[in-house]
Short mmCIF file of C-alpha atoms in Angstrom, two decimals:
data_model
loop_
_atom_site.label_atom_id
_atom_site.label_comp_id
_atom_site.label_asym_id
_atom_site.label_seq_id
_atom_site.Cartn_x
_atom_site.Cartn_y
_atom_site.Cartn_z
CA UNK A 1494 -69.61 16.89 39.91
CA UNK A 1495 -66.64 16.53 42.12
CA UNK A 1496 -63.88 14.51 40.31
CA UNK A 1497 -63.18 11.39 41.61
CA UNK A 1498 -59.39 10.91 42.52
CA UNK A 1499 -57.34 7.68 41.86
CA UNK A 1500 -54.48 6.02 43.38
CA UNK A 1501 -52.19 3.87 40.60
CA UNK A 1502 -49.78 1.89 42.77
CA UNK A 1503 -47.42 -0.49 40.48
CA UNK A 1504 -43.41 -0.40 40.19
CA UNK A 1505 -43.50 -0.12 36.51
CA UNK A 1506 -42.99 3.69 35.32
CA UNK A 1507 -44.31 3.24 31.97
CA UNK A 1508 -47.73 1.62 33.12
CA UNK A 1509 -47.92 4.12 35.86
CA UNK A 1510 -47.77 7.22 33.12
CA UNK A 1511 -49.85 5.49 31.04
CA UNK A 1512 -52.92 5.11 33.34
CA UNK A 1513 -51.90 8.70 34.92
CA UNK A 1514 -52.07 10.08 30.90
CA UNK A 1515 -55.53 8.07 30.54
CA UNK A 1516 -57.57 8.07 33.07
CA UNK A 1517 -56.64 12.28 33.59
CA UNK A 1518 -58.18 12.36 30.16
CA UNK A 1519 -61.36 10.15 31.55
CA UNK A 1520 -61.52 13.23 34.05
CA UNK A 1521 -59.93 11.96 37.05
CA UNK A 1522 -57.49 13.05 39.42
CA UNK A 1523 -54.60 10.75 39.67
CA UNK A 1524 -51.61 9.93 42.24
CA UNK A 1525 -48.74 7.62 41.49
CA UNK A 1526 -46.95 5.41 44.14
CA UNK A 1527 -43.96 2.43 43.04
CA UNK A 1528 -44.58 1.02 45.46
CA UNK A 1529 -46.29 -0.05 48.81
CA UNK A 1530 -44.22 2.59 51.61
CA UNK A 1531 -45.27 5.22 48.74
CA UNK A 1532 -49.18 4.03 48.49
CA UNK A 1533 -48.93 4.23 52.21
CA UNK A 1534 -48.20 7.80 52.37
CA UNK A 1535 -50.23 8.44 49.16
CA UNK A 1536 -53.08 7.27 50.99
CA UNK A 1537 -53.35 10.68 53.40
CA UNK A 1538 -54.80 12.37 49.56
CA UNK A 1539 -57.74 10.54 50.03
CA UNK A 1540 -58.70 8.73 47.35
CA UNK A 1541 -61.60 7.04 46.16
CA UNK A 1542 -60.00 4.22 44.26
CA UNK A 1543 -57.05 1.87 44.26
CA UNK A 1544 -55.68 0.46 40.96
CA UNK A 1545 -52.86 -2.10 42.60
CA UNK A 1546 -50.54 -4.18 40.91
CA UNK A 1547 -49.57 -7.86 42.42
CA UNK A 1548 -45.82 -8.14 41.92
CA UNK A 1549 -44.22 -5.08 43.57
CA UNK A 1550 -40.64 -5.63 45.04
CA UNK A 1551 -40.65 -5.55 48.92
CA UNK A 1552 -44.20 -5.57 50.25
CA UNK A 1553 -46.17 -6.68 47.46
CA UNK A 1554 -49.98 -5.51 46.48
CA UNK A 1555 -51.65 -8.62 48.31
CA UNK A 1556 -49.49 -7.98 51.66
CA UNK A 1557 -50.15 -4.54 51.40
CA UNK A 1558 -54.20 -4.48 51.33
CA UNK A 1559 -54.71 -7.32 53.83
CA UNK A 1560 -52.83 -4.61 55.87
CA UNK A 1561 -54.75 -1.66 55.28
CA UNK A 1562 -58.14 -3.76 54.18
CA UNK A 1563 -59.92 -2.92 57.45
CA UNK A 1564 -58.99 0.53 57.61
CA UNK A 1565 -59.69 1.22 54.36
CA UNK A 1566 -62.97 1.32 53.12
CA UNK A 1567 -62.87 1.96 49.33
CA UNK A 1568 -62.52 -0.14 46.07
CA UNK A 1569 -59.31 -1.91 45.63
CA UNK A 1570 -59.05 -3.35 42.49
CA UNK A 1571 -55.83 -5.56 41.65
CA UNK A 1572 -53.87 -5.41 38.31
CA UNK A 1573 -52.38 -8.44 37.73
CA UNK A 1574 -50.05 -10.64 35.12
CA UNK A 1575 -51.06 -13.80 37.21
CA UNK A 1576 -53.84 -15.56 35.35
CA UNK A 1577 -54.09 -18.62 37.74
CA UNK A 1578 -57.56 -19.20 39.16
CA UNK A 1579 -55.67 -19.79 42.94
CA UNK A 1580 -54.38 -16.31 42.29
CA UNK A 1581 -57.52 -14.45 41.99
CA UNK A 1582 -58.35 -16.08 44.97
CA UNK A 1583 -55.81 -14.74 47.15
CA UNK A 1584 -56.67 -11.27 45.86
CA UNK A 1585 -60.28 -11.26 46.70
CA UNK A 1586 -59.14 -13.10 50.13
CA UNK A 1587 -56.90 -10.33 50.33
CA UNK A 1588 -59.60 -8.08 50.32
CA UNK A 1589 -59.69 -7.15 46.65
CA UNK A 1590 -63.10 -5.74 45.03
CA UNK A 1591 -62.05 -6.69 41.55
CA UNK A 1592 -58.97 -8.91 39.76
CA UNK A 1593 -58.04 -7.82 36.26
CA UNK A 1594 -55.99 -9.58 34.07
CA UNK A 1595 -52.34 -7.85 32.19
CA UNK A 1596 -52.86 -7.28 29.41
CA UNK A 1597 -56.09 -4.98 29.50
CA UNK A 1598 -58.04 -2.71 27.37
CA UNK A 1599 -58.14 0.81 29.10
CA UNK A 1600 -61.97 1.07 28.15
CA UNK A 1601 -62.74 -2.18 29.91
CA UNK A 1602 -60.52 -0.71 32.91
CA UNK A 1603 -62.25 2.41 32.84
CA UNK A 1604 -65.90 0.84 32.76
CA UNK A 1605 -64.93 -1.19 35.82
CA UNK A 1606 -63.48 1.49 37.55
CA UNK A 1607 -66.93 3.50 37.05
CA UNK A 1608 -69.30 0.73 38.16
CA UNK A 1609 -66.89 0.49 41.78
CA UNK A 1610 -67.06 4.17 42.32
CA UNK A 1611 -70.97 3.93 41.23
CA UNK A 1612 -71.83 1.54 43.68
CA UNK A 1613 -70.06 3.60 46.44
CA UNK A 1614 -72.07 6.46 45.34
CA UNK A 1615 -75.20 4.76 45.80
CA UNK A 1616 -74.10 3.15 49.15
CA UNK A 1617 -73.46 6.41 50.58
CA UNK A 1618 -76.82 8.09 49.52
CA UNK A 1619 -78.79 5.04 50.79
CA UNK A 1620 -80.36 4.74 54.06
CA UNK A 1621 -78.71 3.15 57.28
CA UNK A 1622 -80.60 0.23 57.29
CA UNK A 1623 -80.07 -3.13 59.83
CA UNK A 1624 -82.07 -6.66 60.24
CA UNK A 1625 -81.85 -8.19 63.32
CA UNK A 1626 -83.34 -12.01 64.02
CA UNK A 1627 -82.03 -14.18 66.63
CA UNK A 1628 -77.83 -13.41 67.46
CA UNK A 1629 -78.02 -12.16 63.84
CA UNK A 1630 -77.82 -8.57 62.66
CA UNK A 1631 -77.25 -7.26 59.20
CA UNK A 1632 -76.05 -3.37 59.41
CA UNK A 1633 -76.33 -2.64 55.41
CA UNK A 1634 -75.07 0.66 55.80
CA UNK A 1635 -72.01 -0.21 57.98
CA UNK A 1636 -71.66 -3.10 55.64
CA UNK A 1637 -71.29 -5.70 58.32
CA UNK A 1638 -72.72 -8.46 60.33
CA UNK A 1639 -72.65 -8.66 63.79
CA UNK A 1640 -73.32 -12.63 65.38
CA UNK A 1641 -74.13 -12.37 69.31
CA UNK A 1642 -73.01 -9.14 69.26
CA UNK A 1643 -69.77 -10.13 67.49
CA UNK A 1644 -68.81 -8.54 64.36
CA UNK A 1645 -67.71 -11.78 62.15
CA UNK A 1646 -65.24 -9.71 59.52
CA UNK A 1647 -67.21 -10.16 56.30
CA UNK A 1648 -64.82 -8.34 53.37
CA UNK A 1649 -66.59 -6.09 51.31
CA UNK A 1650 -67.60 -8.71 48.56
CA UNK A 1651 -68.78 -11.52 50.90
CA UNK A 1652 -71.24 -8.57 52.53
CA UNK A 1653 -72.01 -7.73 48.71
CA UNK A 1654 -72.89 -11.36 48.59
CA UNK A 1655 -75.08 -11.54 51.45
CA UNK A 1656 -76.82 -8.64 50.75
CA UNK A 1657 -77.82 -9.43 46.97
CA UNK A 1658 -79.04 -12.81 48.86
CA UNK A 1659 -80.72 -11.76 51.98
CA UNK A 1660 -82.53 -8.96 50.34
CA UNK A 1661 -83.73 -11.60 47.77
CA UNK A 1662 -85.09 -14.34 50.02
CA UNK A 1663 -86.22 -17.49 48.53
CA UNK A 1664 -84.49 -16.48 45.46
CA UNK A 1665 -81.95 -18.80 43.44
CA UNK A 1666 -78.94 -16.81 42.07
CA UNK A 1667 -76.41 -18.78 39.42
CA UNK A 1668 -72.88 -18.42 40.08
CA UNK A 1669 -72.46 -16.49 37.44
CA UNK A 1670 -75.34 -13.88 38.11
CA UNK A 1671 -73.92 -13.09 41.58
CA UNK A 1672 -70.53 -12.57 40.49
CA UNK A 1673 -71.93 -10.06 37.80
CA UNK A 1674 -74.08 -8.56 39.93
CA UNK A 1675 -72.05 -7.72 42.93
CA UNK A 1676 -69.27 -6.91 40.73
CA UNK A 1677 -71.14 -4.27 38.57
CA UNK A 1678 -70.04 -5.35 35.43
CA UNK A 1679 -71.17 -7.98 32.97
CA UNK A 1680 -67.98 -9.77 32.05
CA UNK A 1681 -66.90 -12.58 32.08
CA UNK A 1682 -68.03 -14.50 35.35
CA UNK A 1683 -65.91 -16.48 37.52
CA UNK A 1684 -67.77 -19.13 39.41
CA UNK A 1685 -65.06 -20.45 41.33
CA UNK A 1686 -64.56 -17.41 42.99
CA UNK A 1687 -68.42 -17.19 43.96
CA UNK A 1688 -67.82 -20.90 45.68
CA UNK A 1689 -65.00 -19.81 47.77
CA UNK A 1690 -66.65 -16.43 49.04
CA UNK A 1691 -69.79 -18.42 49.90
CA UNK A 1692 -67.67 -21.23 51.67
CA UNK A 1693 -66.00 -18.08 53.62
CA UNK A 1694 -69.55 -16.93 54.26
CA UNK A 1695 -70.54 -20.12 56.04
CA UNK A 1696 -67.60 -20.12 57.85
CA UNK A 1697 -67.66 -16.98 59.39
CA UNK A 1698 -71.70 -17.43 60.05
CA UNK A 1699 -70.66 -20.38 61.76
CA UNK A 1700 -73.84 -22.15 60.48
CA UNK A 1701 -74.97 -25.55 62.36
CA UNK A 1702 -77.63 -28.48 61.43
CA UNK A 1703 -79.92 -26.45 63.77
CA UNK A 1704 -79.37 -23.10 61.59
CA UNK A 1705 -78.48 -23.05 58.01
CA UNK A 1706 -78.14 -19.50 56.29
CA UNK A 1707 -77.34 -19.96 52.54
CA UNK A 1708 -79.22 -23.08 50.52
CA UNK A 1709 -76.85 -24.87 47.94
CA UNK A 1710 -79.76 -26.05 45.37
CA UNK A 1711 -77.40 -28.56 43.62
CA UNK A 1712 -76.86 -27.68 40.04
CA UNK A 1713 -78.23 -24.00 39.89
CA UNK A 1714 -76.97 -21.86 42.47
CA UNK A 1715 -77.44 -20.51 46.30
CA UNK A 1716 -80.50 -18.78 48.16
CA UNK A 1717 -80.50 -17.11 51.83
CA UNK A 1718 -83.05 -19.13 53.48
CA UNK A 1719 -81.52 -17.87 57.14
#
């Protein structure tokens, strides 16, 4: 199997070496950056995963993926101190796949870092696969949605989102059991975060009276009924 290889971006040497010392024992290949003009460069190595701390002097981590978000496709998960609920929501606006907390286990780091690069695995071997009703056309393997021939900018998680729903029509899904499912990992589920991705969603759908796509069903959850 080819080993998987890792970018750790964070300004703090000792948690760099520590998740370089790691996660080279969990059998990946690991670069180091302090800081965003170093990730930048770092980024040429091609890797399949970005571990990014928050609070980097200069051009901090959110700054830094909304800039290279739509160029780069891979997981970017954020390592952060910041425990507020508004601050997990700028990272997944900022086009975060995952928000973990300071201080974390390294085996709870590692499992999430396996369920990302898991998923990717399985998006790549899957079949190019598009729906198209109406203006509306769902490109699953491009992992976007094109409105009137417009693409609308999903990020990767509101796609994730649309996907688990669309591809379960009719279907009521918790708050909880989308955020576990599109995140790969059962822990501990954040609903807020679900609400604000689905109010992004309906946003960027642009859905009318005449032409609703996602179903609130007060007290449980949402359902595509597009």
């Amino acid at each position: 199997m080819e080993q998987k290889k890792l970018l750790v971006v964070d300004d703090e040497a000792d948690i760099r070496i520590l998740l370089k010392e790691y996660l080279e024992l969990e059998g990946y290949q690991v670069c180091l950056a302090a800081n965003a003009r170093e990730a930048q460069s770092a980024l040429d190595s091609g890797p399949d995963l970005i571990l990014l701390d928050i609070n980097m002097p200069g051009t901090d981590g959110l700054l830094w993926c909304e800039q290279i978000r739509d160029l780069v496709q891979i997981p970017i998960l954020f390592l952060s101190a910041r425990t507020e609920e508004a601050d997990k929501i700028k990272g997944f606006r900022a086009g975060g796949d995952d928000y973990i907390l300071k201080p974390f286990s390294m085996e709870e780091l590692s499992a999430r870092i396996e369920a990302h690069l898991r998923r990717e695995e399985r998006k790549e071997k899957g079949e190019r696969r598009e729906y198209s009703e109406g203006g509306l056309k769902i490109d699953f393997g491009g992992y976007r949605i094109l409105k009137d021939g417009k693409d609308i900018g999903l990020t990767k998680m509101e796609f994730q989102i649309v996907e688990l729903l669309f591809t379960n029509k009719g279907q009521v899904f918790t708050k909880e059991s989308i955020y576990e499912k599109v995140r790969g990992f059962d822990g501990e589920a954040d609903a807020a975060v679900i609400t604000e991705h689905i109010r992004r969603i309906r946003m960027k759908l642009g859905a009318s009276k005449d032409q609703e796509y996602i179903e609130t069903v007060w007290g449980v959850g949402y359902r595509w009924i597009g």
